[in-house]
Amino acid sequence: MRRQGPPQQASFLVTLLRRGAPAIATASSELSDEVADPTPVRALRRISAMAAPVDPRASDGLLLRAGRYVAFVPMVYRLIAVPGALAAYLGTHGGTGVVPVLAVAILSILLNAYGMHWMLRSAPFRSDRAAVLLTVDAVFTALANLVVAALVPPEVFADAIAVPGKHLLGTVALFTLALGLPYGIGLLAGSIPLHLLMSWANTGTFSAERAFAGLGTMAGVLLTASGALVLIGLGTRLALAYGIRNGRQAERARQHRLMHDTVLQTLEALALPGQGTAEEQLAEVRRLARAEAVEVRKYIEAAANEGARPLGEKLASLAAEMARDGLRAQVVIAELDEDTLSEVRQIAIRDAVREAMRNTMKHSGTDKVLVRVEERDGGIAVITRDHGTGFSSDTRPPGFGISESITARLAEVGGKATVESAPGNGTRVTLWVPC
């Protein structure tokens, strides 16, 4: 992927978010003085407090793809309003002065269609290209209004100028949303001399009345775009707040599972009464420590080739890993498409099966387990079955290993887990995830 431009050419989304952050902070300050209920004020303060300084050198492709589509609003408006104004003009004046008005309308539609196509393309966003397109749009807006004013008769001027006028309103909104409020205000101020030139091109005189005729409408558009800018910034930070909170919770749960499934399991194994001589017990301790060190390193480094391995290979590798610890696992896998499950769901299944196998080693009194993979109910089911001592769920409630390392892990990827056991009848753990 190509890098973003230098800081002075930051994307319009970065500028948008930078403009939105002070507005949120200001809104929070004003509400704290005027609103009696402090609950929304505290929410605004929490959100605005998360707005860190923006580094335009840091590229965030997801935010760019999501945020740049705000420019669709004024473009869609122009694609609807310009043909509507053209139809109204043709219905009122017929063919009088229709050539320049029709040409401007067609060019406006083509320009907006190209702009939408440019934003929908899959290529990375480039701020320098965006600046060129915005400049072309501003130049076209000015020339379109001047050309129509110069070529149509004075008696149809008011209706004819409405066609490029709709494009001008869209330009004010586009620049406000893409670059910030100062640019919108600059275009609003620049429309006054533009309308004076249009009056002179049409009648040969400067008319102050025409210069300020559409100022109120453009001010309304500017106000609406500014409100949308604040709401976009507020919504973005609210989404980030929820994402950060949920991400922290997920990371905490992942770390707890890692500690439970590796270090805690090893410590519990070390606490069990040893067999053999002191040298043999020391060798066993070293073997366990070495095995768990390898396992922790796998979690930390996330081996680069892991994503290329299908579910069958992951489970076969897990069976080999358990065999080194004394558990003989037989893996039976139905013929599955390698692309049936996402990598996230495959890893969730593998780790849940590992926890089920370790429970078998610790509690079942048997060293054999069967793992079967099959398609079921529009998804993939993995059944881990042993014929050990089993347990009663009434007298032995599920602990962290079952509730978190198995059940919660599957729930996070849209699946479910069931544990069936009875004293003397072994244990069956069924994992299911949708395809």
XYZ file of C-alpha atoms in Angstrom:
435
model
C 0.000 0.000 0.000
C 1.253 3.445 -0.824
C 2.000 5.828 1.988
C -0.063 8.912 2.652
C 1.217 12.308 1.646
C 3.243 14.561 3.956
C 1.583 16.343 6.910
C 0.655 19.396 4.847
C -1.277 17.123 2.491
C -3.209 15.220 5.158
C -6.399 13.545 4.045
C -9.645 15.394 4.326
C -10.817 12.858 6.925
C -7.925 13.762 9.231
C -8.814 17.412 8.798
C -12.449 16.562 9.436
C -11.659 14.810 12.695
C -9.302 17.594 13.739
C -12.042 20.145 13.149
C -14.597 18.011 14.956
C -12.622 17.497 18.176
C -12.657 21.166 19.359
C -16.340 21.362 18.531
C -17.079 18.392 20.764
C -15.018 19.843 23.590
C -16.815 23.188 23.220
C -20.195 21.516 23.202
C -19.275 19.623 26.349
C -18.207 22.844 28.094
C -21.386 24.702 27.130
C -23.660 21.860 28.143
C -22.022 21.664 31.550
C -23.282 25.196 32.280
C -26.723 24.950 30.715
C -28.014 21.383 31.153
C -29.353 20.337 34.529
C -28.943 16.601 34.037
C -25.196 15.886 34.254
C -25.378 12.414 32.650
C -25.047 13.468 28.978
C -22.440 16.029 30.001
C -20.274 13.344 31.549
C -20.683 11.225 28.418
C -19.574 14.105 26.198
C -16.600 14.798 28.427
C -15.519 11.163 28.383
C -15.749 11.049 24.610
C -13.957 14.354 24.056
C -11.239 13.365 26.519
C -10.334 10.467 24.239
C -9.582 12.782 21.322
C -5.807 12.673 21.163
C -3.767 14.883 18.801
C -3.991 13.678 15.220
C -0.781 12.520 13.545
C -1.387 12.883 9.782
C 1.628 10.685 9.059
C -0.163 7.683 10.573
C -2.352 6.040 7.969
C -5.595 4.410 9.130
C -7.080 2.713 6.089
C -10.287 1.702 7.850
C -11.114 5.223 8.997
C -10.198 6.629 5.610
C -12.501 4.214 3.822
C -15.327 4.924 6.251
C -14.910 8.675 6.665
C -14.310 9.762 3.087
C -17.846 8.719 2.135
C -19.210 11.788 3.919
C -18.574 13.610 0.625
C -21.300 11.483 -0.945
C -23.994 13.641 0.660
C -23.354 16.856 -1.335
C -22.603 14.838 -4.478
C -25.878 12.958 -4.281
C -27.646 16.251 -3.607
C -26.195 17.753 -6.789
C -27.053 14.658 -8.840
C -30.683 15.157 -7.806
C -30.962 18.952 -7.542
C -29.191 19.929 -10.796
C -31.422 17.782 -13.088
C -34.444 18.974 -11.113
C -33.534 22.627 -11.663
C -32.895 21.901 -15.351
C -36.318 20.268 -15.734
C -37.979 23.238 -14.054
C -36.175 25.649 -16.388
C -37.127 23.699 -19.510
C -40.741 23.499 -18.376
C -40.909 27.249 -17.885
C -38.804 28.675 -20.712
C -38.554 25.873 -23.256
C -35.581 26.351 -25.602
C -34.680 29.906 -24.601
C -31.002 29.958 -23.613
C -31.081 26.194 -23.195
C -27.638 25.378 -24.675
C -25.385 26.790 -21.900
C -27.790 25.651 -19.164
C -27.955 22.112 -20.565
C -24.173 21.942 -21.056
C -23.529 23.036 -17.466
C -26.046 20.489 -16.143
C -24.433 17.629 -18.104
C -20.922 18.582 -16.991
C -22.094 18.846 -13.370
C -23.607 15.361 -13.500
C -20.466 13.896 -15.077
C -18.193 15.586 -12.539
C -20.213 14.276 -9.599
C -20.458 10.797 -11.078
C -16.686 10.684 -11.524
C -16.139 11.939 -7.970
C -18.335 9.171 -6.563
C -16.565 6.589 -8.717
C -13.194 7.872 -7.511
C -14.176 7.427 -3.864
C -15.671 3.971 -4.406
C -12.570 2.576 -6.087
C -10.467 0.062 -4.170
C -7.197 2.006 -4.503
C -5.740 3.684 -1.400
C -6.856 7.215 -0.660
C -4.447 9.923 -1.846
C -4.804 13.396 -0.401
C -3.018 15.067 -3.336
C -5.566 13.628 -5.787
C -8.399 14.752 -3.514
C -6.970 18.275 -3.495
C -6.868 18.298 -7.319
C -10.481 17.131 -7.562
C -11.666 19.731 -5.058
C -9.810 22.455 -6.961
C -11.368 21.330 -10.250
C -14.794 21.353 -8.615
C -14.344 24.901 -7.297
C -13.083 26.202 -10.664
C -15.939 24.506 -12.525
C -18.481 25.991 -10.106
C -17.250 29.534 -10.714
C -16.956 29.144 -14.496
C -20.367 27.446 -14.811
C -22.151 30.314 -13.066
C -20.297 32.945 -15.097
C -20.893 31.170 -18.430
C -24.625 30.771 -17.829
C -24.921 34.399 -16.669
C -23.093 35.642 -19.782
C -24.978 33.556 -22.372
C -28.634 33.527 -21.277
C -31.037 36.454 -21.865
C -31.681 38.719 -18.837
C -35.376 37.756 -18.719
C -34.548 34.083 -17.945
C -31.497 34.784 -15.780
C -33.146 34.027 -12.432
C -34.356 30.570 -13.494
C -31.298 29.689 -15.587
C -28.810 30.500 -12.842
C -30.612 28.065 -10.523
C -28.969 25.141 -12.374
C -25.312 26.074 -11.627
C -26.567 27.532 -8.347
C -27.466 24.043 -7.140
C -23.933 22.950 -7.943
C -22.635 25.937 -5.962
C -24.660 24.921 -2.899
C -23.184 21.423 -3.135
C -19.695 22.884 -3.366
C -20.185 24.853 -0.136
C -21.322 21.686 1.655
C -18.545 19.585 0.093
C -15.739 21.928 1.131
C -17.180 22.297 4.631
C -17.397 18.537 5.173
C -14.121 17.700 3.452
C -11.855 20.503 4.628
C -13.576 22.169 7.565
C -15.713 25.162 8.454
C -13.192 27.900 7.432
C -13.232 26.679 3.828
C -17.026 26.745 3.769
C -17.055 30.273 5.141
C -14.452 31.261 2.538
C -16.669 29.982 -0.289
C -19.670 31.738 1.229
C -17.774 35.023 1.245
C -16.426 34.384 -2.252
C -19.944 33.911 -3.616
C -20.663 37.625 -3.119
C -18.119 38.912 -5.693
C -19.021 35.926 -7.901
C -22.671 37.030 -8.018
C -21.581 40.618 -8.715
C -19.584 39.380 -11.720
C -22.555 37.287 -12.845
C -24.805 40.346 -12.694
C -22.323 42.369 -14.728
C -21.908 39.539 -17.302
C -25.683 39.316 -17.773
C -26.796 42.967 -17.698
C -23.608 45.028 -17.822
C -24.257 46.461 -14.344
C -23.338 45.412 -10.819
C -26.456 44.551 -8.808
C -26.069 44.378 -5.027
C -29.513 42.768 -4.783
C -28.417 39.808 -6.930
C -25.116 39.576 -5.070
C -26.849 38.868 -1.765
C -29.927 37.078 -3.146
C -28.803 33.509 -2.421
C -26.660 34.239 0.615
C -29.298 33.045 3.090
C -29.671 29.681 1.376
C -25.916 29.140 1.298
C -25.648 30.123 4.960
C -28.251 27.457 5.766
C -26.279 24.874 3.840
C -23.115 25.917 5.681
C -24.855 25.602 9.054
C -26.242 22.167 8.174
C -22.843 20.914 7.001
C -21.208 22.244 10.177
C -23.737 20.385 12.308
C -23.086 17.224 10.328
C -19.350 17.726 10.851
C -19.788 17.874 14.634
C -22.092 14.836 14.634
C -19.600 12.862 12.540
C -16.786 13.689 14.941
C -18.971 12.843 17.931
C -20.118 9.568 16.392
C -16.573 8.596 15.457
C -15.301 9.147 18.961
C -18.262 7.339 20.460
C -17.526 4.338 18.221
C -13.848 4.509 19.184
C -14.777 4.668 22.873
C -16.880 1.520 22.607
C -14.243 -0.189 20.463
C -11.430 0.599 22.891
C -13.468 -0.566 25.875
C -14.555 -3.817 24.227
C -11.040 -4.377 22.900
C -9.589 -4.045 26.383
C -12.136 -6.502 27.752
C -11.399 -8.990 24.961
C -7.646 -8.655 25.478
C -8.056 -9.166 29.232
C -10.125 -12.294 28.632
C -7.550 -13.590 26.135
C -4.742 -13.076 28.634
C -6.687 -14.860 31.379
C -7.277 -17.806 29.071
C -3.618 -17.872 28.089
C -2.569 -17.957 31.744
C -5.128 -20.651 32.536
C -4.378 -22.829 29.522
C -0.578 -22.705 29.853
C 1.106 -21.468 33.025
C -1.656 -22.442 35.465
C -1.986 -25.903 33.945
C 1.756 -26.450 34.338
C 1.798 -25.235 37.946
C -1.087 -27.556 38.805
C 0.736 -30.461 37.164
C 3.860 -29.655 39.166
C 1.816 -29.623 42.369
C 0.648 -33.211 41.843
C 2.556 -35.958 43.715
C 5.550 -37.016 41.649
C 6.580 -40.531 40.715
C 10.058 -41.938 40.296
C 13.387 -40.712 41.531
C 14.272 -37.071 42.199
C 16.198 -36.929 38.920
C 13.205 -38.250 36.998
C 10.882 -35.737 38.658
C 13.310 -32.908 37.877
C 13.472 -34.032 34.245
C 9.663 -34.027 34.106
C 9.540 -30.507 35.528
C 12.018 -29.333 32.896
C 10.010 -31.009 30.141
C 6.790 -29.303 31.273
C 8.504 -25.939 31.581
C 10.049 -26.304 28.122
C 6.699 -27.321 26.586
C 4.849 -24.399 28.133
C 7.577 -21.950 27.131
C 7.102 -23.094 23.542
C 3.341 -22.715 23.873
C 3.550 -19.179 25.285
C 5.959 -18.223 22.521
C 3.414 -19.445 19.961
C 0.770 -17.169 21.430
C 3.085 -14.183 21.506
C 4.686 -14.546 18.093
C 1.586 -15.905 16.273
C 3.544 -17.982 13.790
C 3.412 -16.523 10.291
C 2.320 -19.766 8.641
C -0.565 -20.389 11.042
C -3.113 -18.675 8.826
C -2.252 -20.947 5.877
C -2.992 -24.159 7.803
C -6.496 -25.641 7.509
C -8.462 -26.809 10.542
C -7.488 -30.455 10.013
C -3.780 -29.677 10.231
C -4.317 -27.531 13.316
C -6.082 -30.383 15.104
C -3.516 -32.943 13.941
C -0.729 -30.736 15.276
C -2.656 -30.408 18.535
C -2.978 -34.194 18.790
C 0.789 -34.544 18.354
C 1.315 -31.922 21.040
C -0.956 -33.805 23.466
C 0.779 -37.092 22.645
C 4.011 -35.674 24.043
C 2.163 -35.175 27.320
C 0.835 -38.739 27.351
C -2.644 -38.326 25.844
C -3.428 -40.438 22.782
C -5.867 -38.513 20.608
C -7.542 -39.940 17.517
C -8.719 -37.248 15.087
C -11.444 -38.096 12.564
C -12.178 -35.309 10.070
C -14.876 -35.258 7.399
C -13.988 -33.873 3.983
C -14.232 -30.111 4.410
C -13.526 -27.153 2.180
C -10.363 -25.451 3.439
C -12.099 -22.076 3.121
C -15.198 -23.165 5.063
C -14.191 -21.456 8.302
C -12.460 -18.179 8.947
C -9.068 -18.226 10.654
C -10.511 -16.661 13.815
C -13.063 -19.471 14.207
C -10.489 -22.165 13.441
C -8.191 -20.866 16.179
C -11.111 -20.633 18.629
C -11.993 -24.286 17.934
C -8.378 -25.439 18.233
C -7.853 -23.685 21.574
C -11.165 -24.947 22.949
C -10.282 -28.507 21.921
C -6.907 -28.109 23.623
C -8.643 -27.144 26.858
C -11.032 -30.106 26.566
C -8.081 -32.458 26.046
C -6.265 -31.071 29.057
C -9.348 -31.579 31.165
C -9.339 -35.189 29.981
C -5.701 -35.589 31.028
C -6.294 -34.048 34.456
C -9.672 -35.406 35.508
C -10.887 -38.334 33.384
C -8.487 -41.073 34.450
C -7.957 -42.162 30.843
C -5.257 -41.447 28.301
C -7.453 -41.809 25.210
C -9.716 -39.268 23.518
C -11.548 -39.132 20.202
C -11.919 -35.885 18.238
C -14.439 -35.899 15.381
C -15.059 -33.031 12.948
C -18.250 -32.938 10.854
C -20.680 -30.615 9.157
C -23.849 -30.024 11.162
C -26.754 -27.542 11.093
C -25.136 -25.192 8.608
C -21.837 -25.122 10.464
C -18.891 -27.186 11.662
C -19.113 -29.321 14.779
C -16.085 -30.698 16.648
C -16.854 -33.401 19.204
C -14.277 -34.389 21.821
C -15.197 -37.674 23.535
C -13.519 -39.681 26.270
C -14.648 -42.741 28.233
C -13.193 -41.717 31.553
C -14.724 -41.295 34.984
C -16.969 -38.394 34.007
C -18.635 -36.065 36.509
C -22.006 -34.746 37.582
C -22.778 -31.149 36.656
C -25.063 -30.919 39.698
C -22.307 -31.574 42.190
C -19.442 -30.102 40.185
C -20.269 -26.759 38.519
C -18.171 -25.722 35.501
C -14.961 -23.910 36.359
C -12.962 -21.312 34.493
C -11.694 -23.826 31.945
C -15.165 -24.781 30.718
C -16.934 -21.445 31.135
C -14.192 -19.222 29.713
C -11.647 -21.274 27.771
C -14.383 -23.278 26.024
C -17.890 -21.767 26.219
C -16.993 -18.051 26.146
C -14.295 -18.591 23.524
C -16.826 -20.154 21.129
C -19.475 -17.529 21.898
C -17.082 -14.756 20.877
C -16.925 -16.136 17.330
C -20.655 -16.786 17.020
C -20.564 -20.436 18.068
C -21.636 -22.479 21.068
C -20.335 -25.273 23.245
C -22.081 -27.991 25.224
C -20.517 -30.306 27.818
C -22.240 -33.607 28.577
C -20.960 -35.891 31.288
C -22.128 -38.401 33.860
C -20.201 -40.367 36.489
C -18.790 -43.496 34.907
C -19.865 -42.574 31.361
C -17.085 -40.218 30.326
C -17.416 -36.698 28.911
C -18.495 -35.331 25.554
C -17.655 -31.729 24.566
C -19.422 -30.492 21.419
C -18.184 -27.310 19.768
C -20.169 -25.699 16.941
C -19.493 -22.635 14.812
C -21.401 -21.371 11.760
C -19.796 -21.518 8.338
